[in-house]
Coordinates of C-alpha atoms and ligand atoms in Angstrom, one line a residue:
M1 CA 0.0 0.0 0.0
N2 CA 1.2 3.5 -0.8
K3 CA 1.9 5.4 2.4
S4 CA 3.6 8.6 3.4
I5 CA 5.5 8.2 6.6
I6 CA 4.9 10.9 9.2
G7 CA 7.2 10.0 12.1
N8 CA 6.1 6.5 12.9
W9 CA 2.6 7.2 11.7
Q10 CA 1.5 6.4 8.2
V11 CA -1.1 8.0 6.0
G12 CA -2.2 5.8 3.1
S13 CA -4.8 5.2 0.4
Q14 CA -7.3 3.7 2.9
T15 CA -6.8 6.5 5.5
K16 CA -10.1 8.1 6.5
V17 CA -10.1 11.9 6.5
V18 CA -11.8 14.2 9.0
G19 CA -11.0 17.9 9.6
L20 CA -11.9 21.4 10.4
F21 CA -13.5 24.2 8.4
G22 CA -12.8 27.7 9.7
Y23 CA -11.6 31.1 8.6
P24 CA -8.9 31.4 9.7
V25 CA -7.8 28.0 11.0
K26 CA -4.0 28.2 11.1
H27 CA -3.7 28.4 14.9
S28 CA -6.2 25.7 15.8
A29 CA -5.2 23.0 18.4
S30 CA -7.7 20.5 16.9
P31 CA -5.4 18.8 14.4
A32 CA -2.8 18.1 17.1
M33 CA -5.4 16.9 19.5
H34 CA -7.3 14.6 17.1
N35 CA -4.2 13.2 15.4
A36 CA -2.7 12.3 18.8
A37 CA -5.9 10.4 19.7
F38 CA -6.0 8.6 16.3
R39 CA -2.4 7.5 16.8
A40 CA -3.1 6.4 20.4
C41 CA -6.1 4.3 19.3
G42 CA -4.3 2.8 16.3
L43 CA -7.0 4.2 14.0
D44 CA -6.3 4.8 10.3
Y45 CA -7.6 8.4 10.3
V46 CA -6.1 11.8 9.7
Y47 CA -7.4 15.2 10.8
A48 CA -6.6 18.2 8.6
A49 CA -7.5 21.9 8.8
F50 CA -9.1 23.7 5.8
E51 CA -9.3 27.4 5.5
V52 CA -12.8 27.8 4.0
N53 CA -13.9 31.3 2.8
P54 CA -17.4 31.9 4.1
E55 CA -18.6 32.5 0.5
R56 CA -17.5 28.9 -0.4
L57 CA -18.9 27.1 2.7
G58 CA -21.7 25.5 0.7
D59 CA -19.2 24.3 -2.0
A60 CA -16.9 22.9 0.6
L61 CA -19.6 21.0 2.5
S62 CA -21.1 19.6 -0.7
G63 CA -17.6 18.2 -1.6
L64 CA -17.4 16.1 1.6
A65 CA -19.5 13.1 0.5
P66 CA -18.0 12.8 -3.0
L67 CA -14.5 12.9 -1.5
G68 CA -15.3 10.3 1.0
I69 CA -14.5 12.6 4.0
R70 CA -16.1 11.2 7.2
G71 CA -16.8 14.5 8.8
V72 CA -15.7 17.9 9.9
N73 CA -15.7 20.3 12.8
L74 CA -16.8 23.8 12.1
T75 CA -15.5 26.9 13.8
I76 CA -15.8 30.7 13.5
P77 CA -17.5 31.9 11.2
H78 CA -19.3 28.8 10.0
K79 CA -21.2 27.4 12.9
E80 CA -24.5 29.2 12.3
S81 CA -24.3 29.5 8.5
A82 CA -23.8 25.7 8.0
L83 CA -27.2 24.9 9.4
R84 CA -29.0 25.3 6.0
F85 CA -26.6 22.9 4.3
M86 CA -27.4 20.0 6.6
N87 CA -29.7 17.1 5.6
Q88 CA -30.4 16.4 9.3
L89 CA -29.8 18.1 12.6
S90 CA -29.4 16.7 16.1
E91 CA -31.9 18.0 18.6
E92 CA -29.1 20.0 20.3
A93 CA -27.9 21.6 17.1
A94 CA -31.4 22.5 16.1
G95 CA -32.2 24.0 19.5
I96 CA -28.9 26.0 19.7
G97 CA -29.0 27.1 16.1
A98 CA -25.4 26.2 15.5
V99 CA -23.4 23.1 14.2
N100 CA -19.9 22.4 15.2
T101 CA -19.6 18.8 14.0
V102 CA -20.7 17.3 10.7
V103 CA -21.0 13.5 10.1
V104 CA -21.2 12.3 6.6
D105 CA -23.2 9.1 6.0
S106 CA -25.5 7.5 3.4
D107 CA -28.3 9.9 4.3
G108 CA -26.1 13.0 3.7
L109 CA -24.8 15.5 6.2
K110 CA -25.9 15.4 9.8
G111 CA -25.1 18.4 12.0
Y112 CA -24.4 18.1 15.7
N113 CA -23.3 20.5 18.4
T114 CA -20.7 19.1 20.8
D115 CA -19.8 22.5 22.3
M116 CA -22.7 22.2 24.7
R117 CA -21.8 18.7 25.8
G118 CA -18.1 19.7 26.0
F119 CA -18.9 22.7 28.2
L120 CA -21.2 20.7 30.6
K121 CA -18.7 17.9 30.9
S122 CA -15.8 20.3 31.6
L123 CA -17.9 22.2 34.1
S124 CA -18.6 19.0 36.1
E125 CA -15.2 17.4 35.7
E126 CA -13.0 20.4 36.1
A127 CA -15.0 22.7 38.4
G128 CA -17.2 20.1 40.2
F129 CA -20.1 22.5 39.5
T130 CA -23.7 21.3 39.7
P131 CA -25.9 23.7 37.7
R132 CA -29.4 22.8 39.1
G133 CA -31.0 25.7 41.0
R134 CA -28.0 28.1 40.5
K135 CA -27.8 31.7 39.4
V136 CA -25.5 32.3 36.4
L137 CA -24.2 35.5 34.7
M138 CA -22.9 35.0 31.2
I139 CA -21.0 37.7 29.2
G140 CA -21.4 37.3 25.5
A141 CA -24.3 36.3 23.2
G142 CA -22.5 34.7 20.2
G143 CA -22.4 31.1 19.0
A144 CA -20.6 29.7 22.0
A145 CA -22.8 31.6 24.4
R146 CA -25.9 30.0 22.8
A147 CA -24.5 26.5 23.2
V148 CA -23.4 27.1 26.8
S149 CA -26.7 28.8 27.8
F150 CA -28.8 26.0 26.3
G151 CA -26.8 23.4 28.2
L152 CA -27.2 25.3 31.5
A153 CA -30.9 25.8 30.9
M154 CA -31.3 22.1 30.2
S155 CA -29.4 21.3 33.3
G156 CA -31.9 23.1 35.5
I157 CA -30.2 26.5 36.5
S158 CA -32.8 28.8 38.1
E159 CA -31.6 32.1 36.7
L160 CA -29.5 33.4 33.8
I161 CA -28.4 36.9 33.2
V162 CA -27.0 37.6 29.7
V163 CA -24.6 40.6 29.2
N164 CA -23.6 41.8 25.8
K165 CA -22.3 44.9 24.1
P166 CA -25.0 45.2 21.5
F167 CA -27.9 44.9 24.0
E168 CA -30.2 43.6 21.3
M169 CA -28.2 40.4 21.0
A170 CA -28.5 39.7 24.7
E171 CA -32.2 40.4 24.5
G172 CA -32.5 38.1 21.5
L173 CA -30.9 35.2 23.3
V174 CA -32.9 35.8 26.4
S175 CA -36.1 35.8 24.4
V176 CA -35.2 32.5 22.6
L177 CA -34.3 30.9 26.0
G178 CA -37.5 32.2 27.6
E179 CA -39.6 30.5 25.0
K180 CA -37.8 27.2 25.2
F181 CA -37.4 27.2 29.0
P182 CA -40.4 29.1 30.5
E183 CA -39.4 28.1 34.1
L184 CA -36.0 29.8 33.8
K185 CA -35.7 33.3 35.1
T186 CA -33.8 35.4 32.6
K187 CA -32.6 39.0 32.2
A188 CA -30.6 40.9 29.5
L189 CA -28.1 43.5 30.6
A190 CA -26.0 46.0 28.6
F191 CA -22.3 45.4 28.8
D192 CA -21.6 48.7 30.7
A193 CA -24.7 48.5 33.0
G194 CA -23.7 49.4 36.6
S195 CA -25.8 46.4 37.9
V196 CA -23.5 43.8 36.2
T197 CA -21.1 43.7 39.2
E198 CA -24.1 43.6 41.7
E199 CA -25.5 40.6 39.8
I200 CA -22.1 38.9 39.8
S201 CA -21.9 39.3 43.6
S202 CA -25.1 37.2 44.0
S203 CA -24.2 34.6 41.3
S204 CA -22.7 31.1 41.7
L205 CA -21.2 31.0 38.2
L206 CA -19.7 33.7 35.9
I207 CA -19.0 32.8 32.3
N208 CA -17.0 34.7 29.8
A209 CA -18.1 33.7 26.3
T210 CA -16.4 36.6 24.5
P211 CA -12.9 36.6 23.1
L212 CA -11.9 39.3 25.6
G213 CA -8.9 37.9 27.5
M214 CA -7.1 36.7 24.4
N215 CA -5.4 40.2 24.3
G216 CA -5.1 40.8 28.0
E217 CA -8.5 42.5 28.3
I218 CA -10.9 41.8 31.1
P219 CA -14.7 41.7 30.4
I220 CA -15.9 43.2 33.8
S221 CA -15.4 46.8 35.0
D222 CA -14.7 46.0 38.6
S223 CA -13.0 42.8 39.8
G224 CA -14.1 43.5 43.4
C225 CA -17.4 41.7 42.7
L226 CA -15.6 38.4 42.3
H227 CA -16.0 36.3 45.5
S228 CA -14.9 33.0 47.0
E229 CA -18.3 31.3 46.5
L230 CA -18.1 32.0 42.7
T231 CA -16.9 29.7 39.9
V232 CA -15.5 31.7 37.0
Y233 CA -15.4 29.9 33.7
D234 CA -13.6 31.6 30.8
L235 CA -14.2 29.9 27.4
V236 CA -10.9 31.5 26.1
Y237 CA -8.1 29.0 26.1
I238 CA -5.3 31.1 24.5
P239 CA -3.8 32.1 26.9
F240 CA -4.5 29.3 29.5
C241 CA -4.9 31.9 32.2
T242 CA -6.7 35.1 31.2
P243 CA -6.7 38.3 33.3
L244 CA -10.3 37.4 34.5
L245 CA -9.1 34.1 35.8
T246 CA -6.1 35.7 37.5
E247 CA -8.4 38.2 39.3
A248 CA -10.8 35.4 40.2
E249 CA -8.0 33.3 41.8
K250 CA -6.8 36.3 43.7
R251 CA -10.3 36.6 45.3
G252 CA -10.6 32.9 46.2
A253 CA -13.0 32.0 43.4
K254 CA -12.6 28.8 41.4
A255 CA -11.1 29.6 38.0
I256 CA -11.5 27.4 35.0
G257 CA -10.1 28.1 31.5
G258 CA -11.6 26.9 28.2
L259 CA -9.1 24.2 27.3
S260 CA -11.0 21.3 28.8
M261 CA -14.2 22.4 27.0
L262 CA -12.1 22.2 23.8
V263 CA -10.9 18.7 24.7
Y264 CA -14.4 17.4 25.6
Q265 CA -16.1 18.8 22.6
G266 CA -13.4 17.3 20.5
A267 CA -13.8 13.9 22.2
A268 CA -17.5 14.0 21.5
S269 CA -16.9 14.7 17.8
F270 CA -14.2 11.9 17.6
E271 CA -16.8 9.5 19.0
L272 CA -19.4 10.6 16.5
W273 CA -17.0 9.9 13.6
T274 CA -15.4 6.7 14.8
G275 CA -17.8 5.1 17.3
I276 CA -14.9 4.9 19.7
K277 CA -14.4 6.8 23.0
P278 CA -11.0 8.5 22.6
P279 CA -8.3 8.8 25.3
V280 CA -9.2 12.2 26.7
S281 CA -5.8 12.5 28.6
V282 CA -3.9 12.1 25.3
M283 CA -6.1 14.8 23.6
K284 CA -5.6 17.1 26.5
R285 CA -1.8 16.8 26.5
A286 CA -1.7 17.4 22.7
A287 CA -4.0 20.4 23.0
E288 CA -1.9 21.9 25.8
E289 CA 1.3 21.4 23.9
S290 CA -0.2 23.1 20.8
V291 CA -1.5 26.1 22.8
R292 CA 1.8 26.4 24.7
K293 CA 3.7 26.5 21.4
R294 CA 1.3 29.2 20.2
C295 CA 1.8 31.3 23.3
T296 CA 5.6 31.2 23.2
Ligands
NAP301 P1 -18.8 34.9 18.3 O1 -20.0 34.1 17.8 O2 -18.1 35.8 17.4 O3 -19.3 35.7 19.7 C1 -18.4 36.5 20.4 C2 -19.2 37.2 21.5 O4 -18.3 38.1 22.1 C3 -20.3 38.1 21.0 O5 -21.3 38.2 22.0 C4 -19.6 39.5 20.8 O6 -20.5 40.5 20.9 C5 -18.7 39.4 22.0 N1 -17.5 40.3 21.8 C6 -16.6 40.2 20.8 N2 -15.7 41.2 21.0 C7 -16.1 42.0 22.0 C8 -15.6 43.1 22.7 N3 -14.4 43.7 22.2 N4 -16.2 43.6 23.8 C9 -17.3 43.0 24.2 N5 -17.9 41.9 23.7 C10 -17.3 41.4 22.6 O7 -17.7 33.9 18.9 P2 -18.0 32.5 19.7 O8 -17.9 31.4 18.7 O9 -19.2 32.6 20.5 O10 -16.7 32.4 20.6 C11 -16.5 33.3 21.7 C12 -15.2 32.9 22.5 O11 -15.3 31.6 23.0 C13 -14.0 32.9 21.5 O12 -12.9 33.4 22.2 C14 -13.8 31.4 21.2 O13 -12.4 31.1 21.0 C15 -14.2 30.8 22.6 N6 -14.7 29.4 22.4 C16 -14.1 28.5 23.1 C17 -14.5 27.2 23.0 C18 -13.8 26.1 23.8 O14 -14.0 24.9 23.4 N7 -13.2 26.5 24.8 C19 -15.5 26.8 22.1 C20 -16.2 27.9 21.4 C21 -15.7 29.2 21.5 P3 -21.0 41.3 19.6 O15 -20.6 40.5 18.4 O16 -22.5 41.2 19.8 O17 -20.4 42.6 19.7

């Protein structure tokens, strides 16, 4: 069999291909994470990153089946726009309104959302946090925020406050959640509203679902509201420790970064493509290594 040798790992004519569509994709940790797991499991799969211009997303997705590609992950900016190209949607992807994993089979393209499961698993495994009956404040109302808030609502939180810079986006998300989960108490707040810090003081969980923190910024105006009964979850994973997490730790709060969500959402995608539970510790090590290289 014709094979190219990559270290002690071989890619050949029977190798199944999966990958990532994003724009840009060059800094993604997903190829390192998935390829490490394929190697550890002895699976003849390879994961590649494809930089897909948003205007060509439909073309790229329609090429998956004819090329025999098993599936792809989708990242910014494709998660919402991919919805209309799917032949089927999982209940989670339909509810959230975003797809981050595509599986190709004889019925065409099926869209899933593993961000939600990845977040919930990470919240329980890393933070030991039980959502039922808790008050949560979430900053951000984009694709990741939608997945996270649906997961929390399904897990029985009692109250959710959504804070976003364009207030209408926070209002929009709150209204969708209110329709789907009528028992959930919800409120939208503007990013600069004075009451944000007050609401954090009485919350059990604070989530940053914006990219703020990647460039040293902090998404709250006064860190004094962070307290020792609070769990602070930052979806950002580059860097590992954002200014928000540093401030949270200083005030005795439990501080969790986004790397384990990345790993658990990847593990769920891996299982959808291969039917095999991957070694999460191998994926985590590879993701950490990839992020560390990027940060140095
Ligand atoms: P997105 O759809 O573009 O949403 C970004 C959100 O952040 C929006 O609410 C946006 O508000 C807000 N935002 C952006 N820049 C801001 C600024 N300067 N000030 C205040 N708010 C700002 O992106 P996403 O897919 O939800 O991702 C959000 C973050 O989560 C990214 O950093 C991403 O890397 C991370 N993420 C992590 C994981 C993981 O596995 N750990 C998974 C998914 C995403 P407006 O657009 O309304 O202004």
